[in-house]
Amino acid sequence: MCGIIGYVGTRPCRDILFRGLRKLEYRGYDSAGISIIDGGRFKLLHSVGNLDNLEARLSELDGEGTVGIAHTRWATHGRPSNENAHPHTDCSGRFAIVLNGIVENYLSLRSQLQQEGHEFTSETDAEVVAHLIERAYRGSLRDAVAEAFRQMEGHFTYCAVAVEEPEVIVAVRKETPLVVGLGEGENYVASAIPAFLSETRRVIFPEDAEVVVVTRDSVEITSLAGDTVSRSPQIVDWDEEAAEKAGYETFMLKEIHEQPVALADTLAERVGPDGRVILEGLGLSFEALRSLRQVNIVACGTSYHAGLVGKYALERWARLPVEVEVASEFRYRDPVIGPGSLCLAISQSGETADTLAAMRLAREAGAHVVAVTNIVGSQATREAHGVLFTRAGLEIGVAATKTFLAQVMAMLLLALYVGQERGHLATEDVRGFTEELRRIPGLLRDYLEEGAAGRVEQVARRHTNSRFFLCLGRNISLPVALEGALKLKEISYIPTDAYAAGEMKHGPIALLEEGSPVLVVATDSCVYDKLISNVQEVKARGASVIAVASEGNVGLTDMAEEIFYVPRTHEMLSPLLSVVPLQLFAYYVAKHKGEKVDQPRNLAKTVTVE
Ligand code: M6R
C-alpha cells in the first residue's frame, strides 16, 4: 500500500516523478505529493484524492530541480488530507521523507519527540521519520536514516532527502518492497518496477535493513552498521505496454482479456512430452514429496479463493488432507503444522503482510513453505523454501482477474504434480488432464473473441439498480461463486453474499424475495443434479436466476432467466472458464453504475499492512 518513487539525475524531475506515480497509483490513491530540491530548499506539492488532482496542480511546482521524491497514499493513520499527504518534512524543513508501510511504535516515538520540542503537522505515523532523521543528523543523511531505522518498529520502506545533501536520496526497507532502477547518469528508487520501467530495466533489489545511498552516478548499499553490501543488478524483461491500457477502457477489462495469455504462460514448459507435469523450484525432493502428511494453504482475498480450488484438486488428485485459511486468521491461531506439512502461500504481489506472517509462522514450525506468486523478487520469494511463479504479467486493476486464473492454473498443476509424484495418479490420467489444460487458453480466447463480454454486458446493464446479489456454487464451483461475489463487492459496491448452494436452506434462503438476483455456477459436475435441486429451491422463493452453464446445456433454460454459457471442460478445470462471466458481470454492473472500476474506494492493490 502506498507507492513511492525517487529520482536523482540531471533532468528536471517533476514530470518524471509524476509519471512514476501514475504507474504506482494502483497501490493507493487517497492523496499524493511530490518534493523536489531546488535552489537549496524543498518545493512541495500535496493534493487530496487521486493523481488527477495532483496533475491539475502540477504547474504550481515550477523549477528545474533534478532530485526529488514522490508518494501516492493509501491512508492508514489519518484521513486523506493535505496535511496527511506525503512527503513529510521535519521542523526545520531540511529533511523530507516518503514512507510505505506502518511505523508500529509511532505513538511512543511521537510523544518522545514532542517532549523534546518537535512540532508535528500531520496525524500520520510516517511523520515521525522526518523528525527522527532531524534529531539524528550529524552531517550524514545515510547515518541519520540508519539511526532512525534502528528506533522504528513495524514494516516499512522510506526514502529521505536533505537540502544539505542535494544530490542524494537515501532509502531503506523492512519487509516491504524497495527496488532501485539503474539509469545512465540517473538512478531511481521505487516501490515497484513499473514506476521507472519506461526509463530502465536494470534493477537491484535491496534486502531488509540495507541502507541504499543513491546519487546520479552511484548506488551504494551498506548494512545498518555501515559494511558494504554487494548486490548484482538484474535485467527485467517486462513488457512496458503491459502497463498501458492498449485501447481498453480500463485496466480491468484489458486484464480480463489477457487471461488466455496468462494461462498459456503459466502452463508453458510445465508439461513434458509424455504429458507429465514438471515443476521446478519447489525445493521439494521426491522423498520429501512422498513423506508429506498434509497441506496448509494460506492467502488473502482472491488468492484465498484460488487456494480453495487447490484444496479440491489436491484432495482429489494427491489424496492429502488440505486446510485453506485466510492468512490473517492462520497467523494468530495455534495451527497444527510442522515437519511433513507443505505450506502453500498464495499471493499475487508476494508482499501481503498477513500472508508473509503466516509463511514465517509455518516455516518456524518446520513446514516446507512454497510461495505461489506473480512477482519476481517479491518478499514472499525471499522467505519461502521454494517458489511456484504464476506468469500473468503485470496486473494494475485493483480487482484481481488474470492473476486469479493464473493462480488457479498453478494450483491445478501443483495438485497434478503431487498426485503424480506420490503415485496416486496414473501417467495416462495426468496426460488426460494436461492435454485438457492445454486446450483451455484457446477455449477462453475463442470465448472472449466471440462476444462473451457483450452478452454479459446486456444482462449486467439491467442489474445496476439491484440492491443485493447472491452467488451459489457447489464443490469446485464454490470458490468460483465466492470469487464472483468478491468482484461484485469490490467494484460495484452492491452487497453480495456467496454460499455453498446446499447450505442455503440453513439460513440465507430467508434473504430471498420476489425477483432477488441469484447467480449460480452450474457447469457440469458430479453434483450437478444436487445443484439443480438448490436452484429449484431458490426459484420457489421467487429468485431470478442467472446461471453459468456448460455450452449445450439445455436443461437450465426453464429455470434460469439468463444463462452465460462457457466452453465445456472437465469439472476439475471448470473454474478456469466459469469465473470469467462473473468477472465480466461485476465489471459491467460497476461500469454502468458509473463506478471507477480500476480504483475501487478504500482498496489498494498491495496490502502491506496488517
Ligand atoms: O497480493 P495478494 O494476492 O496477496 O493480495 C491478496 C488480496 O489483497 C487480493 O487478492 C484482493 O482481495 C484483491 N483486491 C482481489 O481482487
XYZ file of C-alpha atoms in Angstrom, residues 147-557:
411
model
C 19.709 5.667 13.116
C 16.008 6.363 12.564
C 15.590 2.816 11.264
C 17.070 1.361 14.459
C 14.410 3.100 16.525
C 11.435 2.132 14.397
C 9.235 -0.956 14.703
C 6.836 -2.236 12.098
C 7.213 -2.843 8.393
C 8.001 -0.008 6.042
C 10.121 1.391 3.275
C 11.146 5.015 3.311
C 13.191 7.404 1.218
C 14.712 10.590 2.531
C 16.249 13.689 1.023
C 18.075 16.568 2.707
C 18.633 20.114 1.488
C 22.195 19.929 2.810
C 22.921 16.908 0.553
C 21.017 17.955 -2.543
C 22.345 15.219 -4.827
C 21.471 12.205 -2.699
C 18.467 10.009 -1.920
C 18.715 7.501 0.918
C 16.286 4.595 1.171
C 15.803 1.587 3.418
C 13.244 -1.199 3.726
C 11.854 -3.630 6.247
C 9.506 -6.297 4.913
C 8.000 -4.014 2.275
C 9.199 -3.526 -1.275
C 12.043 -1.360 -2.488
C 13.653 -1.589 -5.890
C 16.455 0.510 -7.338
C 16.463 1.354 -11.064
C 19.849 1.991 -12.685
C 19.899 4.542 -15.494
C 22.652 6.363 -17.403
C 23.697 9.329 -15.286
C 20.493 8.961 -13.272
C 19.016 6.486 -10.824
C 15.653 5.666 -9.287
C 14.211 4.138 -6.149
C 10.616 2.929 -6.050
C 8.067 0.568 -4.545
C 7.726 -1.330 -7.794
C 9.426 -1.656 -11.159
C 6.661 -0.128 -13.333
C 7.459 3.259 -11.762
C 10.596 3.543 -13.890
C 10.165 0.780 -16.462
C 9.980 3.271 -19.323
C 13.442 4.548 -18.341
C 15.424 1.466 -17.354
C 15.195 -2.293 -16.975
C 18.331 -2.715 -14.828
C 17.257 -3.187 -11.251
C 18.643 -4.051 -7.844
C 16.525 -5.493 -5.033
C 17.989 -4.425 -1.670
C 17.252 -6.626 1.344
C 15.798 -5.610 4.689
C 17.860 -3.205 6.803
C 20.237 -2.356 3.973
C 20.779 1.363 3.590
C 20.791 2.446 -0.045
C 22.506 5.702 -0.966
C 21.659 6.777 -4.485
C 23.307 9.578 -6.447
C 23.111 10.213 -10.183
C 26.273 8.108 -10.788
C 26.277 5.578 -7.983
C 24.270 3.239 -5.804
C 25.941 2.243 -2.559
C 24.392 -0.345 -0.307
C 25.563 -0.848 3.249
C 24.371 -2.733 6.289
C 22.990 -0.668 9.165
C 26.455 -0.842 10.737
C 27.982 0.581 7.559
C 29.537 -2.551 5.996
C 29.469 -2.608 2.207
C 26.945 -4.986 0.671
C 27.281 -6.130 -2.910
C 24.095 -6.754 -4.915
C 24.195 -7.541 -8.618
C 21.792 -5.789 -10.964
C 19.163 -7.885 -12.703
C 17.507 -7.187 -16.028
C 13.706 -7.317 -16.061
C 12.029 -8.395 -19.259
C 8.630 -6.902 -18.504
C 6.681 -5.538 -21.367
C 6.169 -1.826 -20.929
C 2.995 -1.932 -22.976
C 1.569 -4.183 -20.289
C 1.379 -1.104 -18.096
C -0.820 0.693 -20.649
C -4.479 0.136 -21.404
C -3.836 -0.835 -25.040
C -7.147 0.531 -26.270
C -9.309 -0.924 -23.490
C -11.416 1.458 -21.424
C -9.931 0.163 -18.157
C -7.063 -1.977 -16.958
C -9.517 -4.468 -15.513
C -11.204 -5.083 -18.860
C -7.827 -5.384 -20.550
C -6.652 -7.841 -17.921
C -9.790 -9.968 -18.282
C -8.975 -10.226 -21.983
C -5.345 -11.087 -21.234
C -6.374 -14.204 -19.337
C -5.793 -16.681 -22.178
C -2.175 -15.500 -22.374
C -1.764 -15.587 -18.587
C -2.964 -19.203 -18.609
C -0.782 -20.245 -21.529
C 2.293 -18.620 -19.962
C 1.691 -20.178 -16.560
C 1.371 -23.581 -18.214
C 4.322 -23.184 -20.599
C 7.200 -25.633 -20.150
C 5.453 -27.257 -17.222
C 4.140 -30.232 -19.153
C 6.632 -32.749 -20.559
C 6.356 -34.554 -23.906
C 4.861 -37.546 -22.055
C 2.125 -35.315 -20.630
C 3.521 -35.411 -17.100
C 3.799 -32.233 -15.036
C 7.262 -30.766 -14.486
C 7.523 -28.262 -11.649
C 10.907 -26.889 -10.756
C 11.863 -24.570 -7.952
C 9.586 -26.012 -5.263
C 12.603 -27.097 -3.227
C 10.893 -30.436 -2.545
C 12.785 -33.680 -3.137
C 10.983 -36.807 -4.308
C 11.374 -38.239 -0.784
C 10.024 -35.072 0.818
C 7.003 -35.187 -1.502
C 6.384 -38.802 -0.649
C 6.555 -38.166 3.082
C 4.165 -35.213 3.088
C 1.340 -35.618 5.561
C -0.727 -32.503 4.996
C -1.007 -29.269 3.051
C -1.817 -25.891 4.585
C -2.763 -23.132 2.178
C -2.613 -19.542 3.419
C -3.685 -16.499 1.412
C -5.983 -13.457 1.404
C -8.847 -12.266 -0.771
C -8.846 -13.579 -4.301
C -5.708 -15.620 -3.645
C -7.599 -17.408 -0.882
C -10.232 -18.406 -3.430
C -7.510 -19.836 -5.674
C -6.342 -21.743 -2.599
C -9.816 -23.239 -2.203
C -9.638 -24.551 -5.763
C -6.252 -26.008 -4.794
C -7.851 -27.836 -1.888
C -10.393 -29.623 -4.090
C -7.672 -30.567 -6.569
C -5.044 -31.667 -4.044
C -7.513 -33.759 -2.111
C -8.849 -35.432 -5.209
C -5.584 -35.985 -7.072
C -2.943 -36.206 -4.353
C -5.108 -37.661 -1.559
C -3.578 -35.340 1.029
C -5.554 -33.567 3.746
C -5.653 -29.858 2.897
C -6.589 -26.899 5.055
C -7.095 -23.487 3.478
C -7.232 -20.459 5.689
C -7.154 -16.708 5.363
C -3.688 -15.672 6.483
C -4.921 -13.085 8.997
C -6.639 -15.885 10.962
C -3.988 -18.543 10.494
C -1.233 -16.333 11.890
C -2.983 -15.829 15.207
C -4.153 -19.405 15.716
C -2.015 -22.172 17.074
C -2.127 -24.243 13.882
C -1.091 -27.868 13.934
C 1.713 -27.686 11.422
C 5.323 -28.841 11.310
C 7.695 -31.199 9.511
C 5.701 -33.158 6.943
C 3.469 -30.167 6.228
C 3.596 -28.313 2.943
C 2.542 -24.683 3.377
C 1.454 -23.003 0.144
C 1.401 -19.226 0.496
C -0.517 -17.745 -2.413
C -0.014 -14.052 -3.054
C -0.177 -12.244 -6.362
C 2.021 -9.421 -5.060
C 4.183 -11.519 -2.769
C 4.003 -8.593 -0.343
C 0.756 -9.101 1.594
C 1.648 -8.596 5.263
C -0.670 -11.262 6.684
C 0.422 -13.880 4.173
C 4.082 -13.177 4.881
C 3.459 -13.506 8.618
C 1.643 -16.820 8.082
C 4.586 -18.075 5.991
C 7.025 -17.216 8.757
C 4.925 -18.999 11.344
C 4.749 -22.121 9.149
C 8.468 -22.019 8.457
C 9.382 -21.642 12.100
C 7.157 -24.624 12.909
C 9.174 -26.758 10.473
C 6.838 -26.824 7.467
C 8.148 -26.638 3.923
C 6.960 -23.304 2.551
C 6.286 -22.663 -1.129
C 5.292 -19.196 -2.315
C 2.898 -19.041 -5.250
C 3.352 -15.538 -6.579
C 3.358 -13.388 -9.685
C 6.209 -11.084 -8.715
C 9.854 -11.991 -9.166
C 11.977 -10.670 -6.310
C 8.987 -10.116 -4.009
C 9.300 -10.677 -0.281
C 7.429 -14.000 -0.430
C 10.047 -15.397 -2.813
C 12.788 -14.479 -0.350
C 11.139 -16.087 2.632
C 9.978 -19.369 1.083
C 11.897 -22.621 0.613
C 10.549 -22.808 -2.924
C 8.572 -20.729 -5.401
C 5.923 -21.509 -7.988
C 5.566 -18.469 -10.231
C 2.330 -17.560 -11.907
C 3.100 -15.771 -15.144
C 0.202 -13.403 -15.537
C 2.338 -10.335 -16.258
C 1.733 -7.031 -14.570
C -1.779 -6.582 -13.160
C -2.792 -2.989 -12.475
C -6.547 -3.271 -11.868
C -7.107 -3.429 -8.126
C -9.669 -6.185 -8.604
C -7.611 -9.258 -9.434
C -8.630 -11.159 -12.564
C -5.820 -12.612 -14.669
C -3.673 -13.307 -11.620
C -6.562 -15.336 -10.169
C -6.802 -17.518 -13.245
C -3.017 -17.957 -13.263
C -3.139 -18.954 -9.582
C -5.865 -21.491 -10.312
C -3.744 -22.903 -13.138
C -0.765 -23.097 -10.756
C -2.878 -24.906 -8.147
C -4.130 -27.442 -10.691
C -0.606 -28.085 -11.949
C 0.705 -28.465 -8.427
C -2.063 -30.894 -7.473
C -1.425 -32.984 -10.590
C 2.304 -32.924 -9.868
C 1.954 -34.018 -6.248
C -0.585 -36.684 -7.258
C 1.723 -37.989 -9.981
C 4.857 -37.992 -7.806
C 3.103 -39.664 -4.897
C 1.753 -42.327 -7.214
C -1.927 -41.510 -6.808
C -2.424 -40.583 -10.435
C -1.506 -42.858 -13.316
C 0.503 -41.295 -16.143
C -2.444 -41.628 -18.565
C -4.706 -39.765 -16.115
C -2.166 -36.964 -15.725
C -1.794 -36.838 -19.501
C -5.552 -36.579 -19.919
C -5.704 -33.607 -17.590
C -2.657 -31.839 -19.001
C -3.992 -32.248 -22.539
C -7.219 -30.663 -21.422
C -5.323 -27.890 -19.590
C -3.502 -27.107 -22.834
C -6.832 -26.603 -24.611
C -8.125 -24.092 -22.069
C -6.244 -20.927 -23.166
C -7.580 -21.404 -26.713
C -11.105 -22.118 -25.488
C -11.022 -18.984 -23.386
C -9.592 -16.885 -26.211
C -12.384 -18.016 -28.545
C -14.980 -17.411 -25.838
C -13.790 -13.840 -25.346
C -13.330 -13.140 -29.046
C -16.778 -14.422 -29.874
C -18.500 -11.637 -27.994
C -18.923 -13.021 -24.482
C -18.363 -9.587 -22.958
C -21.176 -8.010 -24.970
C -23.685 -10.678 -23.923
C -22.789 -10.363 -20.259
C -22.923 -6.564 -20.509
C -26.541 -6.665 -21.729
C -27.588 -8.614 -18.650
C -25.400 -6.606 -16.274
C -26.867 -3.317 -17.509
C -30.279 -4.451 -16.267
C -28.867 -5.058 -12.797
C -27.246 -1.742 -11.958
C -30.076 -0.952 -9.557
C -30.098 -4.334 -7.831
C -29.807 -3.968 -4.102
C -28.325 -7.394 -3.419
C -26.824 -10.405 -5.190
C -26.390 -13.952 -4.031
C -23.820 -16.254 -5.646
C -24.115 -20.017 -5.314
C -21.862 -22.928 -6.188
C -21.004 -26.405 -5.027
C -17.809 -28.398 -4.908
C -15.035 -26.853 -7.030
C -17.506 -24.208 -8.255
C -17.941 -22.857 -4.725
C -14.656 -20.880 -4.856
C -15.850 -19.527 -8.207
C -19.055 -18.259 -6.603
C -17.022 -16.720 -3.771
C -14.718 -15.000 -6.242
C -17.635 -13.712 -8.320
C -19.156 -12.248 -5.159
C -15.878 -10.616 -4.149
C -15.617 -8.949 -7.560
C -19.163 -7.575 -7.220
C -18.468 -6.245 -3.727
C -15.122 -4.701 -4.634
C -16.102 -2.736 -7.684
C -19.905 -2.380 -7.782
C -20.374 -1.850 -4.002
C -23.612 -3.833 -4.196
C -23.895 -6.098 -1.144
C -23.291 -9.644 -2.336
C -23.122 -12.902 -0.474
C -21.789 -16.228 -1.656
C -22.784 -19.588 -0.310
C -22.407 -23.284 -0.826
C -25.709 -23.965 -2.593
C -26.551 -26.865 -0.276
C -26.214 -24.569 2.730
C -28.862 -22.109 1.519
C -31.733 -23.713 3.333
C -29.887 -23.354 6.626
C -30.355 -19.616 6.704
C -29.549 -17.418 3.734
C -32.604 -18.509 1.758
C -34.512 -16.184 4.116
C -32.932 -13.250 2.284
C -34.737 -14.029 -0.951
C -37.794 -12.211 -2.137
C -39.579 -11.871 -5.453
C -37.004 -11.025 -8.136
C -33.856 -11.364 -5.979
C -30.971 -11.974 -8.424
C -29.126 -15.212 -7.709
C -26.021 -16.106 -9.708
C -25.484 -19.861 -9.858
C -22.327 -21.573 -11.114
C -23.948 -24.592 -12.730
C -21.318 -26.056 -15.045
C -21.135 -29.834 -15.498
C -20.101 -31.602 -12.316
C -20.637 -34.615 -10.111
C -23.038 -32.543 -8.016
C -24.936 -31.005 -10.921
C -28.242 -32.741 -10.037
C -27.917 -31.660 -6.409
C -27.276 -28.116 -7.530
C -30.355 -28.158 -9.738
C -32.437 -29.052 -6.678
C -30.959 -25.998 -4.958
C -31.839 -23.871 -7.983
C -35.429 -25.111 -7.732
C -35.473 -24.145 -4.065
C -34.434 -20.555 -4.778
C -36.823 -20.351 -7.752
C -39.647 -21.436 -5.490
C -38.877 -18.367 -3.320
C -39.173 -16.033 -6.292
C -35.473 -15.640 -7.106
C -34.409 -14.573 -10.567
C -31.645 -16.987 -11.573
C -28.611 -16.064 -13.663
C -26.703 -19.263 -14.397
C -23.225 -20.004 -15.658
C -23.585 -23.281 -17.542
C -21.614 -25.572 -19.827
C -22.180 -24.959 -23.511
C -25.025 -27.079 -24.851
C -26.818 -27.477 -21.528
C -30.494 -27.066 -22.350
C -31.772 -28.338 -19.018
C -31.476 -24.930 -17.373
C -33.458 -22.927 -19.890
